[in-house]
Amino acid sequence: MKSKKNLPIKIFEKREKIDERFTEGGGGNPPKWVLKGEELIKKSKTLRNDLNKTEDDLKMKFNNFQGVPAVIKAKLNEDAGAKSHRKELNKFLTADKSNDRFVGVSNNNELLIRIDNIHQLDEIYKNIKDFDKHDKAISGIERINAFEPEVTIEKTEPKQDGKYVIKIRLFDFNNHKLNDFTLVMFKEFLKTNREVEFLKTVKYSEQLYIHEVSVDSLDSIKSLEKFIPVMSIELMPLIEVTENDDFFIEKSFEVPKPEDNLEYPIIGILDSGIADIDQLSPWKYGKRYTNYPNTLLNLSHGTFVAGVINYGDTLEGKEYTGTDKFKILDAVVIPNLKLETITEGDLINNIREVVEENRNEVKIWNLSVGIDQESKNAEFSRLGIALDNIQDENKVLIIKSAGNCSNFQNNMPVKRIAGGADSVRSLTVGSIAQSKSETDFSKINHLSPFSRIGPGPVNLIKPEFVHYGGNCGVIENDVVINGVTSFDPRGNLTTKIGTSYSTPRITAMAADLNDKLKGEFDPILLKALLIHSARYPNEVDLSMNEKINQLGFGTPNKTGEILYNNPYEITLILRDTLNKSEFIEILDFPFPSSLVENEHFTGQITLTMVNNPILQGGQGPEYCQSDIQVNFGTYDTKKARDISLSTIKNPIGREGGKNILISDIYSKKKIKENEKFIRSEKVLVQYGKKYYPNKKYSVNLNEITPTNKEKFLNGSKKWCLKIEGVYRDFIENKAEIENIALSQDFCVIITIKDPSQTKLIYDEVTQLLESNNFIHRNITVKQDIDISLE
């Protein structure tokens, strides 16, 4: 008999002065890759020759644009990319103590340095010549050149009135006055070119402003490259809305109306507009937001999305999300794209405006539109950066579709997630098949043929989730859809396919979960709870990497499954802020001794860590400037440490520690009795030094190899949780210059489970929290919810 989940999950706190630690410094030997002798002298000459050529190039540019800075780039070798070497390289290239001329990092692992005048090149030249003093820096640099703008222009038809809309990004020099002066000079420069017209400047983030211009021909772009602070030039991407033919179905159901005495959660729908049909009109919140007349609207897409949010389970006849009804804010951010074109900047301005106007009432937003461009390997999209900024400034959460791909029609591999779906702060959603007909390509609960996949830039886990968005096949070159059900603008039932329609299911689940939780809106906690609860479909038997790329973390559980435990498991939440130069080390972690069998620990452990990394536009692949690393495992004993030594700050340490969240201690063979766990729950990704904001591990201690079991799971061991922040050199340097204190908000959730359902884990861990003096409480909910079976 299955056990009911009716025991609330728990929030606990670190113990002040007991679990708080200070980061300790350490030394090290010179790296092996540092050149010596003739090799060092040869490299010094090579870099001096590079600098001579760069000087000739910059002299001409400085003459044309007086007072405007230039940028040089220094290509690093692979060995010199580590943070421990970066600070020294920056000072070597800026040739001053302030180090405030370091601009950022390119997508090609190049340091970008601002040059205000030729004399600054002379200082760098002197450093290169003094090779004995600067052997490490010289060894770490492959070449030095003047920066040339990145131009990404593909042959295409003109976008507006026979002209091309181009977006231009100028360097952010981390100096407001200098940036303002550069922009004034840029606009003056544009006035000298009759083929170029300045349109507007769009705020994507505090560090990223994009300038839109129109040109008569693509040849005109060459003249724009001459302005030396230009960082990139791109053709404005298309805004994408997936539409396919309606397939009407006959089905009747009673249309519910809002009850006057109930307060419903609100969801903002950033889309094409929602029709005033009987099924949706009573649920609309406030007036429609739009900058477009009704004659320029196509309400089909937005209406379908809204129908999935409020009637998704009812229309499918299955409890996919377990959510109820919502109030919906109709936010039109795109017009009928067949009648009116908009730029990416227009889309961002529309989203920013409506979110800012409603940020106090509406915290969860659904965005099932975006751009067609594929996510890049080492650079975050401009739209993704803008969505991050909008969420940060307004303290909201956006649920974003992963995007659709038609490559399945030609038997080609599916594309990676679309631009905008790489937003770090957003939750991104792909699609899986809800059913399979004879002509469909995908099996049930497998990735839909059209659903784009991850990873995102720098291997970021995107999408985070999948849900049901339809299936399809091809007959004689025609796509045959097996869609999900919602409404057309006339109130008829119809079916469509797309990640646009899987996304609102996750939006509904996020809004429902948020509505159940008491307290202020907390997107970090919300994301952590959803990710922690997510499971892979049992039908999917793929390698872990393929699961992650296609399905993210899987599909979240319903609210009752997320917020409650049964007696044989417990879920603990640590929600906190971690300051730089500090870390948390809980040496008395309350792991249940009842899980010791045959003198060794057993059980299943799921650990999720979500943090809010510091984001910095202009840093290329290093957009995420901070990270939190988490270790969870066993150790032998506590030990006293000598804090009189200069390198020791913490009086208590541990001996014999081992992190059990690493894959190399587990058996590579499947254990038959754990096959369901392996398929649906097991997640073990080696995050290493990757700056991932969302991390999840799910392990079964019975799968540890016999040798490692003897070493690390002996019943006499103690358990420890360690949480430590890391920061990139750029943000550390910026914080030092601007006197800013760095910190990161985070949430760690740990579930410990007895798969045999015989050990009363919940009560035992609760008692351990008490006996070890942890402040803890049950998570509180606004109202009673249905408690489901496990």
PDB file of C-alpha atoms in Angstrom, residues 593 595-601 709-710 712-719:
ATOM      1  CA  SER A 593      21.387   6.489  11.494  1.00  0.00           C
ATOM      2  CA  LEU A 595      19.715   4.046   7.176  1.00  0.00           C
ATOM      3  CA  VAL A 596      22.785   2.105   8.306  1.00  0.00           C
ATOM      4  CA  GLU A 597      22.407  -1.500   7.149  1.00  0.00           C
ATOM      5  CA  ASN A 598      25.151  -4.101   7.508  1.00  0.00           C
ATOM      6  CA  GLU A 599      27.368  -1.362   8.972  1.00  0.00           C
ATOM      7  CA  HIS A 600      27.028   0.898   5.891  1.00  0.00           C
ATOM      8  CA  PHE A 601      24.822   3.832   4.958  1.00  0.00           C
ATOM      9  CA  LYS A 709      31.384   1.746  -0.002  1.00  0.00           C
ATOM     10  CA  GLU A 710      33.969   0.497   2.462  1.00  0.00           C
ATOM     11  CA  PHE A 712      33.113   6.334   2.458  1.00  0.00           C
ATOM     12  CA  LEU A 713      29.852   4.802   3.720  1.00  0.00           C
ATOM     13  CA  ASN A 714      30.966   3.116   6.923  1.00  0.00           C
ATOM     14  CA  GLY A 715      28.261   3.532   9.553  1.00  0.00           C
ATOM     15  CA  SER A 716      30.654   5.314  11.912  1.00  0.00           C
ATOM     16  CA  LYS A 717      31.078   8.214   9.470  1.00  0.00           C
ATOM     17  CA  LYS A 718      29.574  11.663  10.014  1.00  0.00           C
ATOM     18  CA  TRP A 719      27.829  13.751   7.346  1.00  0.00           C
TER      19      TRP A 719
END
